[in-house]
Every structure is written in structure tokens, then in C-alpha cells.
Amino acid sequence: MRTIAVAVLTAAVAAAAAAGDGLRAGPMLGWATMREATVWVQTERPARVTVRLFAAGGGDQSVREAAATTRAEEDNAATLVLDELEPGTTYRYELAVDGAAVTRAWPFELRTQPLWQWRTDPPDFTAMIGSCLYVNQPRYDRPGEPYGGGFEVLAAMARLRPDLMVWLGDNLYLREVDLGSPHGIRARYRHDRALPELQPLLAATRHYATWDDHDFGPNDSDASFMFKDDALAVFARYWPAPAYGLPGTPGVFQRFVWGDVEFVLLDDRMHRSPNAWPDGPDKRMLGAAQMEWLKRTLVSSRATFKVVALGNQALNRASRYESLHRFRAEYDELLSFVCANRLAGVLFVSGDRHHTELIRVQPEGCAPLLDFTSSPLTAGVHRVGPDDPEFANPDRVPGTLVTERGFGVLRFTGPRTDRTVTLEAFGTDGAARWTHATRRSEMVPPAAKP
């Protein structure tokens, strides 16, 4: 695993912020397949951006090139797709803005997914998760102590250099001044994406994302938000994906496969009923169309593990705040489906709560289900103390409650016949706070009664 020393990385961030080379944010590595890879960039003004790809350790002859012209009406952001690559191959790339080379102290490298099927055991790989990234902007923040802090966590994450990262929502925080128009939403994305401390992480791994309320609209927002279509367009511009949503059902939900794991990212806002909506079958978080898509995705998946990402917690029955369990009809519908179809290896990951924990439930006749909540990255912390009703949550795996800033990691290891997922919670210093390993054989339904 390649690492970058803290002092070196800090100095490099400062140098990048002062570079004046026309690059506002990025480069960020986007989605990657076995034969494609993407690089996202944002320039200070409309410009011609070029990415040239070279074989790692090879000569000066480029093997692939992609170019785009950034435009002001698209926030001067562009995603460049490099195709016809070779599986499991590491490439270095060069970036230029209007013909002038852009350099940083951290490496410009990307790697395609390996072709392992019918050849080897599934590859071991690491996925990082995180949520609740608050970037201070004092003139628009609430008075008092800054809500954002602990930005060294981003350097710790970049040093780890996982194979991919899944952002679990509240990836930024729209303020009151941002919510009155689509322009305000765009301005917040432009401001926060340019955070100097974020840039090494953007280049260190491939990024996938879903959202929650604060990067969708107002606090606890739902489908009534009048600029939700504009929010979706801006989100897709800053978090490129091969596809979002379905024809006739917009949203940020998507699915992708990495190794022998299928990741299913859900949208908990676009089709959501208000939290105060009367309980019953019409109170929905995901909406009927997305729920049907989720069911079909889960039952058709051949993946060893199926990782379902949601902005809100999925399994926490003790939460007094936003969670799927408070949309009881959908909660029961989803768990009944998982149990009835005897699905195995289902793992939820979630954000939102401003504390970290691992929830485990096992409905009768069903496989054990886990929900790994990782929150916050830089936003304020929820101090769950003895006087909090959630403190003694019986569904929490003992020793997994963390009330500090940090991030999570999922490590998938082992031969095809005995795969293991190891969940780890890290603090801002990059040190592990707890580790929990579960074998695939432990995430199967109990034997059917004769």
C-alpha cells in the first residue's frame, strides 16, 4: 500500500493551492471498469483540458488520450473517459490545461479493474466510506465556533489509498444562502470541491457517491424540495457515474460491481415522503419504483457480498432521528423480501448520524444483517452518552460506538470459497478504533426447518 508522509502531504497541499495553473479542483478519479477509467477536473475558467495516459514504468509514448472543453454554464467541470484500456493495469497520466502541464506532489495514477473471472480467486480489495463533510465558510456559517474541523482526516484517507471510496451523503452542507436558487446550489459545490485539503484524496482513489439531505436540499428535506431536479443535475456533474436512476424514475441511485462485490447506492431523498407524513403504506423513503429496482438488483445479484449504501441508517430500530425504520412499511417490505428470498451476504453502509457504530439484526429465518454507519468526516460530532436513549442500543455490536470524527474501511479478502469482509473504523489520525471481521459463511440464512 502506497503512503505519503503527513508533513510532505501538508506542504504539497499548500503548494497546490498556490499553483495558479488554471485548475480549480481535481483531478479526481471517477468510476472505473476493466477497460475504462474516468478523470474529473474543474478549471478556474473555460479551458481545454487534456489527459494523456501512459503505461506505468513505460516510455513516453502515450497509449490513450482524452480531451474536453470546460464551460461556464457547467461550472467549468468535465469528466474525461479513457476507454479501450487493459484490465488490471496501472497507468500514469499527465494533465494539461490549455496546453500547460499541471503537476502535483501526489501521483497521477489510475488502475483498471482486473479480469479475474474463470481465472483466479476474487481479488482482495479495500473500499473506504465516509459522510458528513462540512467545509467552513465563515460569512455564511452560523455564528460561534466553526462547525467544521479535523480536516487532517482527509490526509489520513489519502495516505491509505484504497481501491475505491463510497461517499454516503452530506458530502457537503448547503446553507440558507444556497437554497433559494439553482445558482446557490452550484456555488456551494464549487466552493467546497476546491478545498485544498480534499485534493490529494480526490486523486488517490476512485470515487462513487450517494447523497443525503444536506447535499440535496434543506435539513431533513424530501421530495417536496422545489429545486430537486437542479440538485440532481449538479450532483451528477460533480460525482460522475455511468448512469443514475431509471427512465422515468430520476435519482442518484446506481449499482456497480468491484471484484466479487456488488455495490448498490440508494437515493433516500428524491422520492421521499415528509418525515411527519402519517404512518402507513404511503409513507416512503425510497419510493415504489426504486424499491422494486432494489429488489430485482438484490435477487439477481451473483455477488459474494451485496453492499447497500444509504444516506440514512437502514437497520437502527432505536434511532429517534431519520432512519429507514421510521418508514416502517418500506423497512418491513425490504426485510421481508430479503428473508423470503433467503438472500445472503447483505451488508448496509450508511452515514448521517455524526457518530460511528455497527448495527446487527437477524429477523427470524433470515441471515444476519449488518449496518456500518460511518460519520462524520469533518462536521460536528453527536456525543452519545449514558443519558441518550440510544446509548444502550441492544442491536449495536459491543465496542463499535465511536463519538469522534473519522472514516470507515471495508476489506474484502480470502479465496472464493471463504471470503471475509473486515470492517474498520478509523479516527482523524488514521489509527483504527475498532475492527470487526465477518466471513461470508456467517451471513447466510439458517437451515430451513424440515
Coordinates of C-alpha atoms in Angstrom, one line a residue:
M1 CA 0.0 0.0 0.0
R2 CA 1.5 3.3 -1.1
T3 CA 1.6 6.0 1.5
I4 CA 2.5 9.7 1.6
A5 CA 4.1 11.2 4.8
V6 CA 2.0 13.7 6.7
A7 CA 4.4 16.6 6.5
V8 CA 5.1 16.1 2.8
L9 CA 1.4 15.9 2.0
T10 CA 0.6 19.1 4.1
A11 CA 3.3 21.0 2.2
A12 CA 2.1 19.6 -1.1
V13 CA -1.5 20.8 -0.4
A14 CA -0.2 24.3 0.3
A15 CA 1.8 24.3 -2.9
A16 CA -1.1 23.1 -5.0
A17 CA -3.4 25.8 -3.6
A18 CA -0.9 28.4 -4.8
A19 CA -0.1 26.8 -8.2
G20 CA -2.1 29.2 -10.3
D21 CA -2.1 26.7 -13.2
G22 CA -5.8 27.1 -14.2
L23 CA -7.0 24.0 -12.3
R24 CA -9.6 24.8 -9.6
A25 CA -10.3 21.3 -8.3
G26 CA -9.1 17.8 -9.1
P27 CA -8.1 15.8 -10.8
M28 CA -10.5 13.3 -9.2
L29 CA -10.6 9.7 -10.3
G30 CA -14.2 8.7 -11.1
W31 CA -15.7 5.3 -11.9
A32 CA -13.6 2.6 -13.4
T33 CA -14.3 -0.8 -15.1
M34 CA -12.0 -3.4 -16.6
R35 CA -11.5 -1.4 -19.8
E36 CA -12.5 2.2 -18.9
A37 CA -11.4 4.8 -16.4
T38 CA -12.5 8.4 -15.8
V39 CA -10.8 11.6 -14.6
W40 CA -12.9 14.6 -13.4
V41 CA -11.5 18.1 -13.4
Q42 CA -12.6 21.6 -12.8
T43 CA -10.9 24.7 -14.2
E44 CA -10.9 28.3 -13.0
R45 CA -12.4 29.5 -16.3
P46 CA -13.4 27.8 -19.6
A47 CA -10.4 25.9 -20.9
R48 CA -9.2 23.0 -23.0
V49 CA -8.3 20.1 -20.7
T50 CA -6.3 17.1 -21.9
V51 CA -5.4 13.8 -20.2
R52 CA -2.7 11.6 -21.7
L53 CA -2.3 8.1 -20.4
F54 CA 1.0 6.1 -20.3
A55 CA 1.9 2.6 -19.3
A56 CA 3.3 2.8 -15.7
G57 CA 7.0 2.4 -15.8
G58 CA 7.0 2.6 -19.6
G59 CA 8.3 5.1 -22.1
D60 CA 7.0 8.5 -23.2
Q61 CA 4.6 7.1 -25.8
S62 CA 1.0 7.7 -24.7
V63 CA -1.4 4.8 -25.0
R64 CA -4.6 6.8 -24.7
E65 CA -5.7 10.4 -24.7
A66 CA -9.0 12.3 -23.9
A67 CA -9.8 16.0 -24.1
A68 CA -12.7 18.2 -23.2
T69 CA -13.5 21.9 -23.2
T70 CA -14.9 23.1 -19.9
R71 CA -17.8 25.6 -20.0
A72 CA -19.0 28.2 -17.5
E73 CA -22.6 27.0 -17.7
E74 CA -21.4 23.6 -16.4
D75 CA -19.2 25.1 -13.7
N76 CA -16.1 24.6 -15.8
A77 CA -16.2 20.9 -14.8
A78 CA -15.6 18.0 -17.1
T79 CA -15.3 14.2 -17.0
L80 CA -12.8 12.6 -19.4
V81 CA -13.4 9.0 -20.3
L82 CA -10.4 6.9 -21.2
D83 CA -11.5 3.7 -22.9
E84 CA -10.1 0.6 -24.6
L85 CA -7.7 0.0 -21.7
E86 CA -6.4 -3.3 -20.4
P87 CA -7.8 -4.9 -17.3
G88 CA -5.9 -4.9 -14.1
T89 CA -3.4 -2.4 -15.4
T90 CA -1.9 0.6 -13.7
Y91 CA -1.4 3.7 -15.8
R92 CA 0.2 7.1 -15.1
Y93 CA -1.4 10.1 -16.6
E94 CA -0.5 13.7 -17.5
L95 CA -2.9 16.5 -17.2
A96 CA -2.8 19.8 -19.1
V97 CA -5.0 22.9 -19.0
D98 CA -4.8 25.0 -22.2
G99 CA -1.7 23.1 -23.1
A100 CA 0.2 23.9 -19.9
A101 CA 1.1 20.9 -17.8
V102 CA -0.5 20.5 -14.3
T103 CA 1.7 18.8 -11.7
R104 CA 1.1 18.0 -8.0
A105 CA 3.3 16.3 -5.4
W106 CA 1.0 13.3 -5.2
P107 CA 1.0 10.7 -8.0
F108 CA -1.3 10.9 -11.1
E109 CA -2.1 7.2 -11.5
L110 CA -5.1 5.1 -12.2
R111 CA -5.8 1.4 -12.4
T112 CA -8.5 -0.6 -14.2
Q113 CA -10.3 -3.5 -12.5
P114 CA -8.8 -6.9 -13.0
L115 CA -10.3 -9.6 -15.2
W116 CA -10.4 -12.5 -12.6
Q117 CA -13.5 -14.4 -13.5
W118 CA -12.8 -18.1 -14.6
R119 CA -9.1 -17.4 -13.9
T120 CA -8.3 -16.8 -10.2
D121 CA -9.9 -16.3 -6.9
P122 CA -11.6 -12.9 -6.5
P123 CA -9.1 -10.1 -5.9
D124 CA -8.6 -8.7 -2.4
F125 CA -9.6 -5.1 -2.3
T126 CA -10.4 -2.2 0.0
A127 CA -13.3 0.2 -0.1
M128 CA -13.4 3.4 2.0
I129 CA -16.6 5.0 3.3
G130 CA -17.4 8.4 4.9
S131 CA -20.1 11.0 5.3
C132 CA -20.8 14.5 6.6
L133 CA -18.0 16.7 5.1
Y134 CA -18.6 20.2 6.4
V135 CA -16.4 22.9 4.9
N136 CA -16.4 26.2 6.8
Q137 CA -17.2 29.5 5.0
P138 CA -17.5 31.9 8.0
R139 CA -19.5 34.7 6.4
Y140 CA -22.3 32.2 5.6
D141 CA -22.0 29.9 8.6
R142 CA -23.8 30.1 11.9
P143 CA -22.2 32.4 14.4
G144 CA -19.9 30.9 17.0
E145 CA -17.4 28.1 17.0
P146 CA -16.8 26.7 13.5
Y147 CA -18.9 23.6 12.8
G148 CA -16.2 22.0 10.6
G149 CA -12.9 20.7 11.8
G150 CA -10.5 17.9 11.9
F151 CA -9.6 18.3 8.2
E152 CA -6.5 16.2 8.8
V153 CA -8.8 13.2 8.3
L154 CA -8.7 13.8 4.6
A155 CA -4.9 13.4 4.6
A156 CA -5.2 10.2 6.6
M157 CA -7.7 8.9 4.0
A158 CA -5.5 9.9 1.1
R159 CA -2.5 8.1 2.6
L160 CA -4.4 4.9 2.8
R161 CA -5.1 4.8 -0.9
P162 CA -8.0 2.3 -1.0
D163 CA -9.2 0.8 -4.3
L164 CA -12.4 2.9 -4.2
M165 CA -14.4 5.2 -1.9
V166 CA -18.1 5.4 -1.4
W167 CA -19.4 8.8 -0.2
L168 CA -22.5 8.2 2.0
G169 CA -24.2 11.6 1.8
D170 CA -23.9 15.0 3.3
N171 CA -20.8 15.2 1.2
L172 CA -21.3 19.0 1.6
Y173 CA -23.7 21.2 3.5
L174 CA -26.0 23.6 1.7
R175 CA -26.5 26.7 3.7
E176 CA -29.5 29.0 3.9
V177 CA -27.9 31.3 1.3
D178 CA -27.6 28.4 -1.1
L179 CA -31.2 27.1 -1.1
G180 CA -33.1 29.8 -2.8
S181 CA -32.0 29.0 -6.4
P182 CA -30.1 26.5 -8.5
H183 CA -27.3 29.0 -8.7
G184 CA -26.8 28.8 -4.9
I185 CA -26.5 25.0 -5.0
R186 CA -23.9 25.3 -7.7
A187 CA -22.0 27.9 -5.7
R188 CA -21.8 25.6 -2.7
Y189 CA -20.5 22.7 -4.8
R190 CA -17.8 25.0 -6.4
H191 CA -16.7 26.3 -3.1
D192 CA -16.4 23.0 -1.2
R193 CA -14.9 20.9 -4.0
A194 CA -12.0 23.3 -4.2
L195 CA -11.0 22.7 -0.5
P196 CA -7.2 22.3 -0.7
E197 CA -7.1 19.5 1.9
L198 CA -9.5 17.5 -0.3
Q199 CA -7.4 17.4 -3.4
P200 CA -5.0 14.6 -2.6
L201 CA -7.9 12.3 -1.6
L202 CA -9.7 13.1 -4.9
A203 CA -6.6 11.8 -6.8
A204 CA -5.9 8.9 -4.5
T205 CA -8.7 6.5 -5.4
R206 CA -11.9 6.1 -7.5
H207 CA -15.0 7.8 -6.1
Y208 CA -18.6 6.9 -6.0
A209 CA -21.4 8.7 -4.1
T210 CA -24.9 9.0 -3.0
W211 CA -26.5 11.9 -1.1
D212 CA -28.5 12.8 2.0
D213 CA -30.4 15.9 3.0
H214 CA -27.6 18.5 3.2
D215 CA -26.2 17.9 -0.3
F216 CA -29.7 17.5 -1.7
G217 CA -31.6 20.4 -0.1
P218 CA -32.6 21.7 3.3
N219 CA -32.2 19.8 6.6
D220 CA -34.5 16.7 6.6
S221 CA -35.6 17.5 3.1
D222 CA -37.8 15.3 1.0
A223 CA -39.5 15.1 -2.5
S224 CA -41.2 18.5 -2.0
F225 CA -37.9 20.4 -2.4
M226 CA -38.6 22.6 -5.5
F227 CA -35.0 22.5 -6.8
K228 CA -34.5 18.8 -6.5
D229 CA -34.1 18.3 -10.3
D230 CA -31.4 21.0 -10.3
A231 CA -29.7 19.4 -7.3
L232 CA -29.7 16.1 -9.2
A233 CA -28.1 17.7 -12.2
V234 CA -25.3 19.4 -10.1
F235 CA -24.7 16.2 -8.1
A236 CA -24.2 14.2 -11.4
R237 CA -21.8 16.9 -12.7
Y238 CA -19.6 16.6 -9.6
W239 CA -19.9 12.9 -9.0
P240 CA -19.7 11.3 -12.4
A241 CA -21.3 7.8 -12.9
P242 CA -22.1 5.6 -15.9
A243 CA -25.8 6.0 -15.1
Y244 CA -28.0 7.4 -12.4
G245 CA -31.7 6.4 -11.8
L246 CA -34.0 4.8 -14.3
P247 CA -36.1 6.1 -17.3
G248 CA -39.0 7.8 -15.6
T249 CA -37.5 7.5 -12.1
P250 CA -34.8 10.1 -11.6
G251 CA -32.4 9.9 -8.7
V252 CA -28.8 9.3 -7.7
F253 CA -29.3 5.5 -7.2
Q254 CA -26.9 3.3 -9.1
R255 CA -25.2 -0.1 -9.0
F256 CA -21.7 -1.2 -9.8
V257 CA -19.5 -4.3 -9.3
W258 CA -16.0 -4.4 -7.9
G259 CA -14.3 -7.8 -7.8
D260 CA -16.9 -10.2 -6.3
V261 CA -18.9 -7.5 -4.5
E262 CA -21.9 -5.6 -5.8
F263 CA -22.4 -2.1 -4.5
V264 CA -26.0 -0.7 -4.6
L265 CA -26.2 3.0 -3.9
L266 CA -29.7 4.2 -3.0
D267 CA -31.4 7.7 -3.1
D268 CA -33.2 8.5 0.2
R269 CA -34.4 12.0 -0.8
M270 CA -35.7 12.3 -4.4
H271 CA -38.9 10.3 -3.8
R272 CA -39.1 10.6 0.0
S273 CA -42.3 11.4 1.9
P274 CA -42.0 14.1 4.6
N275 CA -40.8 12.6 7.9
A276 CA -44.0 13.9 9.5
W277 CA -46.2 12.1 7.0
P278 CA -48.8 9.8 8.6
D279 CA -47.5 6.3 9.1
G280 CA -48.8 3.8 6.6
P281 CA -48.0 2.2 3.2
D282 CA -47.9 5.7 1.5
K283 CA -45.1 6.9 3.7
R284 CA -42.0 6.0 1.7
M285 CA -38.3 6.8 1.8
L286 CA -37.2 5.2 -1.5
G287 CA -40.5 5.2 -3.4
A288 CA -42.1 2.2 -5.1
A289 CA -40.1 2.3 -8.3
Q290 CA -36.7 2.4 -6.6
M291 CA -37.8 -0.2 -4.1
E292 CA -38.7 -2.5 -7.0
W293 CA -35.4 -1.9 -8.7
L294 CA -33.6 -2.6 -5.4
K295 CA -35.4 -6.0 -5.0
R296 CA -34.6 -7.0 -8.6
T297 CA -31.0 -6.0 -8.1
L298 CA -30.6 -8.0 -4.9
V299 CA -32.3 -11.1 -6.1
S300 CA -30.5 -11.2 -9.4
S301 CA -27.0 -10.5 -8.0
R302 CA -24.4 -13.3 -8.1
A303 CA -22.0 -11.3 -5.9
T304 CA -20.5 -12.8 -2.8
F305 CA -21.3 -9.7 -0.8
K306 CA -24.0 -7.1 -1.6
V307 CA -23.2 -3.7 -0.1
V308 CA -26.2 -1.4 0.1
A309 CA -25.4 2.2 0.7
L310 CA -27.9 4.6 2.1
G311 CA -27.7 8.2 3.4
N312 CA -29.8 7.3 6.5
Q313 CA -29.4 4.3 8.7
A314 CA -31.1 1.2 7.4
L315 CA -31.4 -1.1 10.4
N316 CA -31.3 1.1 13.6
R317 CA -34.5 0.4 15.4
A318 CA -33.6 2.6 18.3
S319 CA -33.0 5.8 16.4
R320 CA -35.0 8.9 17.3
Y321 CA -33.8 10.6 14.1
E322 CA -34.1 9.9 10.4
S323 CA -33.8 6.1 9.6
L324 CA -35.4 3.6 7.3
H325 CA -37.1 2.0 10.3
R326 CA -39.2 5.2 10.8
F327 CA -40.6 4.5 7.3
R328 CA -41.9 1.2 8.7
A329 CA -43.8 0.0 5.7
E330 CA -40.7 0.1 3.5
Y331 CA -38.5 -1.2 6.3
D332 CA -40.8 -4.3 6.7
E333 CA -41.1 -4.7 2.9
L334 CA -37.4 -4.8 2.4
L335 CA -36.5 -7.1 5.3
S336 CA -39.4 -9.4 4.4
F337 CA -38.1 -9.6 0.8
V338 CA -34.5 -10.3 1.9
C339 CA -35.7 -13.1 4.3
A340 CA -38.3 -14.6 1.9
N341 CA -35.7 -14.9 -0.8
R342 CA -33.1 -16.2 1.6
L343 CA -30.5 -13.6 0.5
A344 CA -27.0 -14.0 1.9
G345 CA -24.1 -11.6 2.3
V346 CA -26.2 -8.4 2.5
L347 CA -24.4 -5.5 4.2
F348 CA -25.6 -2.0 4.7
V349 CA -23.4 1.1 4.9
S350 CA -24.8 4.5 6.0
G351 CA -23.9 8.0 7.2
D352 CA -25.8 10.9 8.6
R353 CA -25.7 10.3 12.3
H354 CA -22.5 12.1 13.3
H355 CA -21.3 9.1 15.2
T356 CA -20.0 5.7 14.1
E357 CA -21.4 2.3 15.0
L358 CA -22.2 -1.2 13.7
I359 CA -25.8 -2.4 14.0
R360 CA -26.6 -6.1 13.7
V361 CA -30.1 -7.6 13.4
Q362 CA -31.3 -11.0 12.4
P363 CA -35.1 -11.4 11.8
E364 CA -36.4 -14.9 12.3
G365 CA -35.5 -17.2 9.5
C366 CA -33.2 -14.6 7.9
A367 CA -29.4 -14.2 7.5
P368 CA -27.7 -11.8 9.9
L369 CA -27.8 -8.2 8.6
L370 CA -25.2 -5.5 9.3
D371 CA -25.4 -1.7 9.0
F372 CA -22.0 0.0 9.3
T373 CA -22.6 3.7 10.0
S374 CA -19.5 5.9 9.4
S375 CA -20.0 9.6 10.4
P376 CA -18.8 12.4 10.5
L377 CA -15.8 13.3 8.4
T378 CA -15.4 17.0 9.4
A379 CA -18.9 18.0 10.7
G380 CA -19.8 18.3 14.4
V381 CA -19.9 15.1 16.5
H382 CA -23.0 13.6 18.1
R383 CA -21.9 12.7 21.7
V384 CA -24.0 9.6 22.6
G385 CA -23.7 9.5 26.4
P386 CA -25.4 7.4 29.1
D387 CA -28.3 9.8 29.2
D388 CA -29.1 9.2 25.5
P389 CA -31.8 6.6 24.8
E390 CA -29.6 5.1 22.1
F391 CA -26.6 4.6 24.3
A392 CA -27.7 1.1 25.3
N393 CA -29.0 0.1 21.9
P394 CA -29.2 -3.7 22.1
D395 CA -28.7 -4.0 18.3
R396 CA -25.3 -2.3 18.4
V397 CA -22.3 -4.6 18.2
P398 CA -20.5 -4.0 21.5
G399 CA -17.5 -1.8 21.3
T400 CA -18.4 -0.2 18.0
L401 CA -19.8 3.2 19.2
V402 CA -17.3 6.0 18.3
T403 CA -18.2 9.6 19.0
E404 CA -15.4 11.4 17.1
R405 CA -14.6 12.3 13.5
G406 CA -13.3 9.6 11.3
F407 CA -14.0 7.3 8.4
G408 CA -14.6 3.6 7.7
V409 CA -13.0 0.9 5.6
L410 CA -14.2 -2.4 4.2
R411 CA -11.6 -5.0 3.3
F412 CA -12.7 -8.0 1.2
T413 CA -10.2 -10.9 1.4
G414 CA -9.8 -14.6 1.1
P415 CA -10.3 -17.4 -1.5
R416 CA -13.6 -17.7 -3.5
T417 CA -14.9 -20.4 -1.1
D418 CA -14.1 -18.5 2.1
R419 CA -14.4 -14.8 1.6
T420 CA -14.3 -12.4 4.6
V421 CA -15.3 -8.7 4.9
T422 CA -13.4 -6.8 7.6
L423 CA -15.0 -3.6 8.8
E424 CA -12.8 -1.0 10.4
A425 CA -13.5 2.4 12.0
F426 CA -10.7 5.0 11.9
G427 CA -10.1 8.3 13.6
T428 CA -8.8 11.5 12.1
D429 CA -5.2 10.4 12.9
G430 CA -5.6 7.4 10.6
A431 CA -5.5 4.9 13.5
A432 CA -8.1 2.1 13.8
R433 CA -10.7 2.5 16.6
W434 CA -12.3 -1.0 16.1
T435 CA -12.2 -3.9 13.7
H436 CA -15.0 -6.4 13.0
A437 CA -14.4 -9.4 10.7
T438 CA -17.3 -11.5 9.3
R439 CA -17.0 -14.5 7.0
R440 CA -19.4 -14.9 4.1
S441 CA -20.4 -18.2 5.6
E442 CA -21.7 -16.4 8.7
M443 CA -24.0 -14.2 6.6
V444 CA -26.3 -16.9 5.3
P445 CA -29.9 -17.8 6.4
P446 CA -30.3 -20.6 8.9
A447 CA -31.1 -24.0 7.5
A448 CA -34.8 -24.4 6.6
K449 CA -36.8 -26.4 9.1
P450 CA -37.9 -29.8 7.7

